[in-house]
Coordinates of C-alpha atoms in Angstrom, one line a residue:
M1 CA 88.6 184.3 126.8
T2 CA 90.6 180.9 125.7
F3 CA 91.3 180.1 122.5
R4 CA 88.8 177.2 122.4
Q5 CA 86.3 180.1 123.7
F6 CA 87.3 182.3 120.7
A7 CA 86.7 179.6 118.3
F8 CA 83.2 178.2 120.0
N9 CA 82.3 182.0 119.8
N10 CA 83.0 182.2 116.3
V11 CA 81.0 179.5 115.1
I12 CA 77.8 180.7 117.4
R13 CA 78.1 184.7 116.5
N14 CA 78.4 183.9 112.5
K15 CA 75.6 181.5 111.9
R16 CA 75.2 182.5 108.1
L17 CA 78.6 181.5 107.2
Y18 CA 78.7 178.1 108.9
V19 CA 75.0 177.0 108.1
A20 CA 75.8 175.7 104.6
Y21 CA 78.3 173.6 105.8
F22 CA 76.6 172.6 109.1
L23 CA 73.8 171.3 106.8
S24 CA 75.4 169.2 104.6
S25 CA 77.6 167.6 107.1
L26 CA 73.8 167.2 108.7
F27 CA 72.6 166.0 105.8
T28 CA 75.1 163.4 105.1
V29 CA 75.1 162.0 108.8
M30 CA 71.7 161.3 108.3
V31 CA 71.4 159.6 105.4
F32 CA 74.1 157.2 106.5
F33 CA 72.7 156.6 109.9
T34 CA 68.9 156.3 107.7
F35 CA 70.3 153.7 106.0
S36 CA 72.0 151.9 109.1
I37 CA 68.7 151.5 110.7
F38 CA 67.5 149.9 107.6
A39 CA 70.7 147.7 106.9
N40 CA 70.6 146.1 110.9
H41 CA 66.9 146.0 111.4
P42 CA 66.0 142.3 113.3
V43 CA 63.7 141.4 110.5
L44 CA 66.4 142.1 107.6
N45 CA 69.1 140.4 109.3
G46 CA 66.7 137.2 109.9
D47 CA 67.1 133.9 109.0
D48 CA 64.7 134.4 106.1
M49 CA 66.8 137.0 104.3
S50 CA 69.3 135.3 102.4
S51 CA 73.3 136.3 103.6
S52 CA 74.4 137.9 99.8
V53 CA 71.4 140.8 101.3
T54 CA 73.5 141.5 103.8
T55 CA 76.3 141.2 102.1
G56 CA 75.1 144.5 99.6
M57 CA 73.9 146.4 102.4
N58 CA 77.3 146.6 104.1
A59 CA 78.6 147.1 100.9
A60 CA 76.4 149.7 100.4
A61 CA 77.4 151.3 103.3
G62 CA 80.5 151.3 102.9
I63 CA 80.0 153.5 99.1
I64 CA 77.7 155.5 101.1
Y65 CA 80.7 156.1 103.8
V66 CA 82.9 156.8 101.3
F67 CA 81.1 158.9 99.2
S68 CA 80.5 160.9 102.8
L69 CA 83.9 161.4 103.4
L70 CA 84.2 163.3 99.6
F71 CA 81.1 165.0 100.0
V72 CA 82.2 166.3 103.2
L73 CA 86.1 167.2 102.4
Y74 CA 84.7 168.7 99.2
S75 CA 82.1 170.9 101.5
M76 CA 84.9 172.0 103.8
S77 CA 87.8 173.0 100.9
S78 CA 84.9 175.3 99.6
F79 CA 83.8 176.4 102.8
L80 CA 87.4 177.4 103.4
Q81 CA 87.6 179.4 99.9
S82 CA 84.9 181.6 101.6
R83 CA 87.1 182.5 104.5
K84 CA 90.4 183.5 102.7
K85 CA 89.8 187.2 103.5
E86 CA 88.9 186.2 107.2
F87 CA 92.1 184.0 107.6
G88 CA 94.2 186.9 106.2
L89 CA 92.5 190.1 108.5
L90 CA 93.3 187.4 111.2
M91 CA 97.1 187.1 110.6
M92 CA 97.2 190.7 110.5
Q93 CA 95.8 190.9 114.1
G94 CA 98.8 189.2 115.2
M95 CA 97.1 185.4 115.0
S96 CA 100.0 182.9 113.5
M97 CA 99.2 180.4 111.1
K98 CA 99.6 177.4 113.8
Q99 CA 96.9 179.0 115.8
I100 CA 94.7 179.4 112.3
R101 CA 94.9 175.8 111.9
L102 CA 94.2 175.1 115.4
M103 CA 91.3 177.3 115.4
V104 CA 89.9 175.8 112.3
F105 CA 90.7 172.4 113.4
I106 CA 88.3 172.9 116.6
E107 CA 85.5 174.7 114.5
N108 CA 85.5 171.9 112.2
M109 CA 85.5 169.3 114.9
L110 CA 82.9 171.3 116.6
I111 CA 80.4 171.4 113.6
G112 CA 81.4 167.5 112.7
F113 CA 80.0 166.7 116.3
S114 CA 77.4 168.7 116.3
A115 CA 76.4 167.6 112.7
T116 CA 76.4 163.8 113.8
L117 CA 74.3 164.1 116.7
G118 CA 71.4 166.2 115.1
G119 CA 72.0 163.7 111.6
I120 CA 71.0 160.9 114.3
F121 CA 68.4 162.9 115.9
L122 CA 67.0 163.3 112.4
G123 CA 67.5 160.2 111.4
L124 CA 65.4 158.7 114.7
V125 CA 63.1 161.4 113.8
F126 CA 62.4 159.8 110.1
A127 CA 63.5 156.4 111.1
K128 CA 59.7 154.9 110.8
A129 CA 59.1 156.8 107.5
I130 CA 62.0 155.1 106.0
L131 CA 61.0 152.3 107.4
L132 CA 57.7 152.4 106.0
L133 CA 59.4 153.5 102.4
A134 CA 61.1 149.8 102.9
E135 CA 58.0 147.6 103.4
N136 CA 56.7 149.1 100.2
V137 CA 59.6 148.4 98.3
F138 CA 60.7 145.1 100.1
I139 CA 58.5 141.9 99.9
I140 CA 58.8 140.4 103.0
E141 CA 56.8 138.5 105.6
H142 CA 57.3 140.6 108.3
A143 CA 56.6 144.7 109.0
L144 CA 59.6 146.3 109.7
S145 CA 58.4 147.9 112.8
F146 CA 60.5 150.7 114.6
Y147 CA 63.3 149.7 117.1
F148 CA 65.4 151.7 119.0
P149 CA 68.9 151.6 117.0
V150 CA 71.4 151.0 119.2
K151 CA 74.1 149.5 116.9
A152 CA 73.5 152.4 114.1
I153 CA 73.8 155.1 116.6
I154 CA 77.2 153.6 117.5
V155 CA 78.4 152.7 114.3
T156 CA 77.4 156.4 112.9
F157 CA 79.1 158.2 115.8
V158 CA 82.3 156.4 115.7
S159 CA 82.3 156.3 112.2
F160 CA 81.7 160.1 111.7
T161 CA 83.7 161.0 114.4
I162 CA 86.6 159.7 112.9
L163 CA 85.9 161.1 110.0
F164 CA 85.5 164.5 110.6
F165 CA 88.9 164.1 113.0
F166 CA 90.9 163.4 109.7
I167 CA 88.9 166.1 107.6
S168 CA 90.1 168.2 110.0
I169 CA 93.7 167.5 110.4
F170 CA 93.7 167.5 106.7
V171 CA 92.3 170.6 106.2
T172 CA 94.6 172.5 108.5
Y173 CA 97.5 170.5 106.4
I174 CA 96.2 172.3 103.0
L175 CA 96.0 175.7 105.1
R176 CA 100.0 175.4 105.5
S177 CA 100.6 177.2 102.0
K178 CA 98.7 180.0 102.2
K179 CA 100.3 183.0 102.5
L180 CA 99.4 186.4 103.9
M181 CA 99.0 188.3 100.7
E182 CA 97.1 185.6 99.0
L183 CA 94.6 185.4 102.1
I184 CA 93.9 189.0 101.8
K185 CA 93.2 189.4 98.0
G186 CA 91.6 186.3 98.1
S187 CA 89.2 186.0 95.1
K188 CA 90.3 189.5 93.6
I189 CA 93.9 188.2 92.3
S190 CA 93.5 188.3 88.6
K191 CA 93.5 184.8 86.9
G192 CA 93.9 186.2 83.4
E193 CA 91.7 186.1 80.3
P194 CA 90.1 182.5 79.8
K195 CA 91.3 181.0 76.9
S196 CA 90.2 177.9 75.1
N197 CA 93.0 175.5 73.2
L198 CA 90.8 174.9 69.6
F199 CA 92.7 171.4 69.5
L200 CA 91.2 170.3 72.9
T201 CA 88.0 172.0 72.0
V202 CA 87.4 170.0 68.6
L203 CA 88.7 166.8 70.7
A204 CA 85.7 167.4 73.1
V205 CA 83.1 167.3 70.3
I206 CA 84.9 164.0 69.0
L207 CA 85.1 162.3 72.1
L208 CA 81.6 162.8 73.3
G209 CA 80.4 162.3 69.7
G210 CA 81.9 159.0 69.3
G211 CA 81.4 157.9 73.3
Y212 CA 77.8 158.6 72.0
V213 CA 77.9 156.6 68.5
G214 CA 79.3 153.8 70.2
A215 CA 77.2 153.3 73.2
L216 CA 74.1 153.7 70.4
L217 CA 75.6 151.3 67.9
A218 CA 76.3 148.8 70.6
Q219 CA 74.1 145.6 70.3
G220 CA 73.3 142.9 72.8
A221 CA 76.5 141.6 74.4
M222 CA 78.6 144.2 72.7
V223 CA 77.3 146.9 75.0
V224 CA 78.7 145.4 77.7
G225 CA 82.3 145.4 75.9
A226 CA 81.7 149.1 75.3
M227 CA 81.2 149.9 78.2
I228 CA 84.5 151.0 80.2
P229 CA 86.0 152.4 77.0
V230 CA 82.7 154.5 76.3
S231 CA 82.3 155.3 79.6
I232 CA 86.4 156.7 80.0
V233 CA 86.0 158.8 76.5
V234 CA 82.5 160.3 77.7
C235 CA 84.5 161.1 81.0
I236 CA 87.3 162.6 79.5
G237 CA 84.9 164.4 76.4
T238 CA 82.9 165.6 79.6
Y239 CA 86.2 167.1 81.6
L240 CA 86.7 169.3 78.2
L241 CA 83.9 170.1 77.4
F242 CA 83.6 172.5 80.3
T243 CA 87.2 173.4 80.7
Q244 CA 87.2 174.2 76.7
L245 CA 84.2 174.3 74.5
S246 CA 82.1 176.0 76.7
V247 CA 84.8 178.8 76.8
F248 CA 85.3 178.9 73.3
I249 CA 81.2 179.0 72.5
I250 CA 80.7 181.6 74.9
G251 CA 83.9 183.6 73.3
R252 CA 82.6 183.4 69.7
L253 CA 79.3 184.5 71.4
R254 CA 81.1 187.8 73.0
K255 CA 82.6 188.6 69.6
N256 CA 79.0 188.4 68.0
E257 CA 77.6 192.1 68.7
R258 CA 74.3 191.7 68.0
I259 CA 74.1 189.1 70.5
F260 CA 76.7 190.5 73.2
W261 CA 74.9 194.3 73.1
F262 CA 71.6 193.3 73.3
K263 CA 70.2 194.1 77.0
T264 CA 71.7 192.6 79.5
N265 CA 73.9 190.2 77.5
M266 CA 77.0 192.1 78.0
L267 CA 76.7 191.8 81.9
L268 CA 75.9 187.9 81.3
F269 CA 79.0 187.5 79.0
S270 CA 81.3 189.2 80.7
D271 CA 81.1 187.1 83.7
L272 CA 80.4 184.2 81.9
A273 CA 83.7 182.8 80.7
F274 CA 85.2 183.0 84.0
R275 CA 82.7 181.5 85.8
M276 CA 83.1 178.6 83.5
K277 CA 86.6 178.2 83.6
D278 CA 86.4 178.6 87.7
N279 CA 83.0 176.6 87.7
A280 CA 84.4 173.5 85.2
R281 CA 85.6 171.3 88.0
T282 CA 82.7 171.2 89.9
F283 CA 80.4 171.1 86.8
F284 CA 82.7 168.0 85.9
M285 CA 81.7 166.5 89.0
V286 CA 78.1 167.3 89.5
A287 CA 77.8 165.9 86.0
M288 CA 79.2 162.9 86.0
V289 CA 77.9 161.9 89.9
S290 CA 74.0 163.0 88.7
T291 CA 75.2 160.3 85.8
V292 CA 75.8 158.1 87.8
A293 CA 72.6 158.6 90.1
F294 CA 70.7 159.0 86.6
C295 CA 72.6 155.4 85.9
A296 CA 72.1 153.3 89.2
I297 CA 68.0 154.2 89.3
G298 CA 67.4 153.4 86.1
S299 CA 69.4 150.6 85.2
L300 CA 67.8 149.2 88.3
F301 CA 64.3 149.8 87.5
G302 CA 65.0 148.8 83.9
F303 CA 66.3 145.3 85.4
Q304 CA 62.7 145.4 87.3
T305 CA 60.4 146.1 84.4
V306 CA 63.0 143.5 81.9
M307 CA 62.4 140.6 84.6
T308 CA 58.6 141.1 85.0
S309 CA 57.7 141.9 82.0
S310 CA 59.2 138.8 80.4
V311 CA 57.0 136.4 83.1
K312 CA 54.1 138.6 81.8
S313 CA 54.6 138.1 78.1
T314 CA 55.6 134.5 78.6
Y315 CA 52.2 133.8 80.4
A316 CA 49.3 135.7 79.5
A317 CA 47.3 133.4 82.0
S318 CA 46.7 133.8 85.6
F319 CA 47.7 130.2 86.3
S320 CA 48.5 128.1 83.4
Y321 CA 48.9 124.5 83.9
K322 CA 50.9 121.9 81.3
P323 CA 50.4 118.1 83.2
S324 CA 52.7 115.0 82.7
K325 CA 50.3 112.0 81.7
D326 CA 49.5 111.1 85.5
N327 CA 47.0 112.4 88.3
E328 CA 46.1 115.0 85.3
K329 CA 42.3 115.2 86.5
Q330 CA 43.2 115.1 89.7
N331 CA 45.4 117.8 89.6
V332 CA 43.2 120.0 87.4
A333 CA 40.3 119.4 90.1
F334 CA 42.9 120.5 93.1
I335 CA 43.5 123.7 90.8
N336 CA 39.8 124.5 91.0
K337 CA 39.1 123.5 94.5
T338 CA 42.0 126.0 95.4
L339 CA 40.8 128.8 93.6
K340 CA 37.7 128.2 95.3
E341 CA 38.8 127.8 98.5
E342 CA 40.5 131.7 98.1
N343 CA 37.1 132.8 96.5
I344 CA 39.0 134.0 93.5
K345 CA 36.7 134.0 90.4
A346 CA 38.6 133.1 87.0
Y347 CA 37.5 132.0 84.1
S348 CA 39.2 128.7 82.3
E349 CA 39.7 127.3 78.8
H350 CA 41.6 123.8 77.9
T351 CA 43.0 122.2 74.4
M352 CA 45.1 119.8 73.5
L353 CA 48.3 121.3 71.5
D354 CA 48.8 118.9 68.5
Y355 CA 52.0 118.6 67.2
Y356 CA 52.8 117.5 63.6
K357 CA 55.7 116.7 61.2
V358 CA 56.7 120.3 58.9
G359 CA 59.4 120.3 57.4
R360 CA 62.0 118.7 59.1
D361 CA 60.6 119.5 62.6
K362 CA 57.5 119.2 65.0
T363 CA 55.4 122.4 64.9
L364 CA 52.8 123.2 66.9
I365 CA 49.8 123.3 64.3
V366 CA 46.4 125.1 66.2
N367 CA 42.7 125.7 65.0
Q368 CA 41.1 128.8 64.7
S369 CA 38.2 127.9 67.4
D370 CA 40.7 126.8 69.9
F371 CA 43.1 129.7 69.3
N372 CA 39.9 132.4 69.6
R373 CA 39.3 130.9 73.2
F374 CA 42.6 131.5 74.5
A375 CA 42.7 134.6 73.0
L376 CA 39.7 136.0 74.2
L377 CA 40.2 134.7 77.4
T378 CA 43.9 136.4 77.9
G379 CA 42.1 139.9 76.5
E380 CA 43.5 139.8 72.7
T381 CA 41.6 140.2 69.4
P382 CA 39.9 136.9 67.5
I383 CA 41.3 136.1 64.1
N384 CA 38.8 134.5 61.1
L385 CA 40.6 132.3 59.0
K386 CA 39.0 131.6 55.4
N387 CA 39.9 127.5 54.1
G388 CA 43.2 127.5 53.0
Q389 CA 44.4 130.5 54.9
V390 CA 47.1 130.2 57.2
M391 CA 48.7 132.2 59.6
V392 CA 51.9 131.9 61.6
V393 CA 52.2 133.1 64.9
D394 CA 55.6 134.8 66.7
F395 CA 55.3 134.3 70.3
I396 CA 56.0 137.5 72.5
G397 CA 58.2 135.5 75.2
T398 CA 60.7 136.8 74.6
N399 CA 62.7 140.1 72.9
L400 CA 64.7 138.0 70.5
K401 CA 64.3 138.5 66.7
P402 CA 61.1 136.1 65.7
K403 CA 62.2 133.3 63.4
R404 CA 60.4 133.2 60.5
D405 CA 61.2 130.0 59.0
L406 CA 57.6 128.5 58.8
L407 CA 56.7 130.7 55.8
N408 CA 59.4 128.8 54.1
E409 CA 57.2 125.7 54.8
T410 CA 54.5 124.0 53.7
I411 CA 51.6 122.4 55.2
K412 CA 50.5 118.7 54.1
L413 CA 46.6 117.4 54.4
T414 CA 45.5 114.1 53.9
S415 CA 43.1 115.2 50.9
G416 CA 46.6 115.6 49.1
S417 CA 46.8 119.2 49.1
T418 CA 49.2 121.9 50.9
L419 CA 48.8 125.0 52.8
R420 CA 51.6 128.0 52.7
A421 CA 51.0 130.5 55.5
K422 CA 51.6 134.0 54.0
E423 CA 50.9 136.0 57.1
I424 CA 52.5 136.3 60.2
I425 CA 51.1 137.9 63.5
Q426 CA 52.0 138.0 67.5
S427 CA 50.3 136.5 70.7
K428 CA 50.9 135.2 73.7
S429 CA 47.8 133.3 73.8
L430 CA 49.6 130.1 74.3
P431 CA 52.8 130.4 75.8
V432 CA 54.1 128.0 73.2
S433 CA 58.6 128.6 72.8
G434 CA 58.7 129.7 69.1
S435 CA 56.4 129.9 66.5
Y436 CA 53.4 127.9 65.2
Y437 CA 50.7 127.6 62.7
I438 CA 46.9 128.8 63.1
V439 CA 44.4 127.1 60.5
S440 CA 40.8 126.9 59.8
D441 CA 38.7 124.4 61.1
E442 CA 37.9 122.7 58.4
D443 CA 41.5 122.4 57.1
Y444 CA 42.3 121.1 60.9
S445 CA 39.7 118.5 60.7
Q446 CA 42.0 117.2 57.6
L447 CA 45.5 117.4 59.0
P448 CA 46.9 114.1 59.8
K449 CA 47.2 112.0 63.2
P450 CA 49.5 114.2 64.9
E451 CA 53.2 113.0 66.3
D452 CA 53.2 114.2 69.7
E453 CA 50.4 116.4 71.7
Q454 CA 50.4 117.8 75.1
S455 CA 47.4 118.9 77.5
Y456 CA 47.2 122.5 78.5
Y457 CA 44.8 124.6 81.0
A458 CA 44.6 128.2 81.7
W459 CA 42.9 130.2 84.4
Q460 CA 42.4 133.8 83.9
A461 CA 41.4 135.6 87.6
Q462 CA 39.5 138.8 87.5
D463 CA 40.2 140.3 90.7
G464 CA 42.1 139.6 94.4
K465 CA 45.9 139.8 93.7
D466 CA 46.8 139.0 97.3
R467 CA 44.4 135.8 96.9
V468 CA 46.1 135.0 93.8
I469 CA 49.4 135.0 96.2
A470 CA 47.8 132.8 98.9
A471 CA 46.6 130.3 96.3
S472 CA 49.8 130.0 94.3
E473 CA 51.7 129.4 97.0
K474 CA 49.2 126.1 98.4
L475 CA 49.5 125.1 94.0
Y476 CA 53.3 124.9 94.7
K477 CA 53.8 123.2 97.6
K478 CA 51.5 120.2 95.8
L479 CA 52.1 120.6 91.7
P480 CA 55.4 120.1 90.6
R481 CA 57.1 123.8 89.1
S482 CA 57.3 122.5 85.5
E483 CA 53.8 121.9 84.9
I484 CA 52.1 124.9 87.0
T485 CA 52.5 128.7 86.4
A486 CA 51.3 131.2 88.2
V487 CA 52.3 135.0 86.6
D488 CA 51.5 137.2 89.9
Y489 CA 53.5 134.6 92.2
E490 CA 56.2 134.6 89.9
I491 CA 56.7 138.5 90.0
Y492 CA 55.9 138.1 93.7
E493 CA 59.2 135.9 94.1
I494 CA 61.2 138.1 91.6
M495 CA 60.2 141.3 93.4
K496 CA 61.2 139.7 97.0
G497 CA 64.5 138.5 95.6
Y498 CA 65.1 141.5 93.8
G499 CA 63.4 144.3 96.0
P500 CA 66.5 144.7 98.2
I501 CA 68.7 145.6 95.7
L502 CA 66.1 148.3 94.2
F503 CA 66.1 150.0 97.4
V504 CA 70.0 149.8 98.1
G505 CA 70.2 151.2 94.3
L506 CA 67.1 153.9 95.0
F507 CA 69.2 154.9 98.2
I508 CA 72.4 155.3 96.8
G509 CA 71.1 157.1 93.7
I510 CA 69.3 159.6 95.5
V511 CA 72.4 160.2 98.1
F512 CA 74.5 161.2 94.7
F513 CA 72.0 163.3 93.1
V514 CA 70.9 165.4 96.3
S515 CA 75.3 165.8 96.9
A516 CA 75.5 167.3 93.3
G517 CA 72.9 169.3 94.3
S518 CA 74.7 170.3 97.2
F519 CA 77.8 170.9 95.5
L520 CA 76.2 173.7 92.8
Y521 CA 74.8 175.4 96.2
F522 CA 78.2 175.5 98.2
R523 CA 79.7 176.5 94.7
L524 CA 77.1 179.3 94.1
Y525 CA 77.5 180.9 97.9
M526 CA 81.3 181.1 97.4
D527 CA 81.3 183.6 94.9
L528 CA 78.2 185.5 96.9
D529 CA 80.4 188.0 98.7
E530 CA 81.7 189.3 95.4
D531 CA 78.7 189.2 93.2
K532 CA 77.6 191.2 96.3
Q533 CA 80.4 193.9 95.6
K534 CA 80.0 193.4 91.7
F535 CA 75.9 193.9 91.5
K536 CA 76.4 196.9 94.4
S537 CA 78.3 198.7 91.6
I538 CA 76.7 197.9 88.8
S539 CA 73.3 199.4 90.5
K540 CA 74.8 202.3 91.0
M541 CA 75.1 203.3 86.9
G542 CA 71.3 202.3 86.6
L543 CA 70.5 198.8 86.7
T544 CA 66.7 198.2 87.5
D545 CA 65.3 195.4 89.8
K546 CA 63.7 194.0 87.0
E547 CA 67.3 193.5 85.0
L548 CA 69.0 192.7 88.1
K549 CA 66.6 190.0 88.8
K550 CA 67.1 188.6 85.0
V551 CA 70.8 189.0 85.1
L552 CA 70.7 186.8 88.6
N553 CA 68.0 184.9 87.4
R554 CA 70.3 183.3 83.9
Q555 CA 73.5 183.5 85.4
T556 CA 71.9 180.9 88.8
M557 CA 69.8 179.2 85.8
I558 CA 73.3 178.5 84.1
L559 CA 75.0 177.3 86.8
F560 CA 72.5 175.0 88.0
F561 CA 71.2 173.3 84.8
V562 CA 74.6 173.3 82.6
P563 CA 75.9 170.1 84.3
I564 CA 72.6 168.1 84.8
V565 CA 72.0 168.2 81.2
V566 CA 74.5 167.4 80.0
A567 CA 74.0 164.5 82.4
L568 CA 70.7 163.8 81.4
I569 CA 71.5 163.5 77.8
H570 CA 74.6 160.8 79.1
G571 CA 72.1 158.9 80.9
A572 CA 69.1 158.7 78.2
V573 CA 72.6 157.9 76.2
A574 CA 73.6 155.2 78.4
L575 CA 69.7 154.0 79.4
T576 CA 69.8 153.7 75.7
A577 CA 72.6 151.1 75.5
L578 CA 70.6 149.2 78.1
S579 CA 67.9 148.8 76.4
H580 CA 70.2 148.0 73.4
L581 CA 71.5 145.0 75.8
F582 CA 68.3 143.0 76.4
Y583 CA 66.6 143.9 72.9
F584 CA 63.7 145.5 75.4
N585 CA 62.3 149.0 75.2
L586 CA 62.9 151.3 77.9
F587 CA 61.5 154.5 76.8
K588 CA 59.2 154.7 79.4
E589 CA 61.5 154.0 82.2
S590 CA 64.2 156.0 81.2
V591 CA 61.6 159.4 80.5
I592 CA 60.1 158.5 84.1
V593 CA 63.5 158.4 85.9
L594 CA 65.0 161.3 84.2
S595 CA 61.8 163.0 84.2
V596 CA 61.7 162.9 88.3
F597 CA 65.1 164.0 88.7
L598 CA 64.8 167.2 86.7
V599 CA 61.9 168.0 88.7
I600 CA 63.5 167.8 92.0
Q601 CA 66.5 170.1 90.2
I602 CA 63.8 172.7 88.9
A603 CA 62.4 172.7 92.7
Y604 CA 65.9 173.3 94.0
F605 CA 67.2 175.8 91.8
F606 CA 63.8 177.9 92.8
I607 CA 64.3 177.4 96.4
V608 CA 68.1 178.2 96.5
R609 CA 67.5 181.0 93.8
F610 CA 65.0 182.9 95.9
F611 CA 67.4 183.3 99.1
Y612 CA 70.4 183.6 96.6
T613 CA 68.5 187.1 94.9
K614 CA 67.4 188.1 98.5
Q615 CA 70.9 188.6 99.4
I616 CA 72.1 190.0 96.8
K617 CA 69.4 192.3 96.7
A618 CA 69.6 193.1 100.6
S619 CA 73.1 194.2 100.2
I620 CA 72.3 196.9 97.1

């Protein structure tokens, strides 16, 4: 048997040992390949797609590749850590360190080559599904039909062959400094009692608290200015949280006899401080990577909501038309004809928006009847005013604080009497920038001649969104964009330009989050052999199956959910700061994004826990 055959058989006959590293590598290749299929699709690289979208997708592919490099490198290092004892035994049997490095190089290239081919194959299997998903996110003229991605296959194969080659060289270089005794003892080398530094523990609390307060207190443009310093402070505080504060808290709990001696808590806390110290870097990395995923997807989701909501709140009616002095009747007739041709059932209203001199400015004053007609058209509640009663309307078109100066002004009537508003309501029935007055019909008749007026038409479609968009395209081709507004078409255009950005962001965010879960998986299985020996010894002392399951559940839950909970808190604070940037409440969007990730993590936890517990019980 040659040396290459030995390395090959070592991989084939130890599937359980190699499967985790292989699957993580395969997943990384598959993600990059499926994204390449999407990025190189003929439709998305046609003339109708902007160059900025293509540039953005290529940049995203570069981000995924760089992250893949770091992810595979971490997976490989974790894999080698679990094989220390194996390398030590091989050295005892006469294998030199040079031969071990060569064996690791051949094994890694074999696994990398297999993972690359497997990832490309699975990517082809799921290609149609990913293209269908892209069709739902993108708004494009043509369907994303399946094609044979020759370019994506070549790029993926070459890129990951190079990646695994350099990683194989790098990991063999790491093995140079390992000594025989260190390899044989492996994880049995004593690391000493985990201790925390009081100053660093307090500093962790101060940095995290200060970072959160700074992020939550910032408003408007200040959020952008505070982003970098807050991120740095929170990153340092998070690292100290896992390396110092967690050890300090566990130490205090161990000193509390009522907690420490309660049922199986002794087993949990005795090992927990060591685990937190050993896993600190993994926890920190998982928390930061997950936070990036939460913030990326949450921010993109939030941007979409802000952009679409601003259009919906500015124009409540499906179609709005503010004509110039010319061709008003012809254009209105054309709009009605277009809606009829597209079989769109719509209710319409028309009024003259009259502006009067109030104080130093021209201000819109609307009578109650006209306001109520448009309120009913747009689904708002009509109002009822008595003679002499005035309301100020703050238009719900922006998220800026409304101007309330109209409360301090008076309206002069031709009879010589004056009116003053005492009540403020919010409405989007009439798309008027700023605030305006509503008066009773009788008081309106006593107003002087208006200084300016604007004709306004509105149509509210009852059904047929696709037909509305088709009608909007016809209207926009004929009428000036400054006069006609179609809400559904405006949102359609926003999503058409924003769709690629949203898809790329979702893709990268999911890659980051799944990778973070894989980090935890590797960390858990690195300690598997040690845990088998530990629980095997404890079971001889009378530990029941129920108690064993309880201890394993707690131990696995801490490993999986401590960094994720920290990331969820970071993400919630970051998304709250984002809402302050736009003066827009993103609570609903934040809850949706964070809840989806939490559900995914819970499902992943149950799967991993099942197989982990099964292996521990089998060893006992």
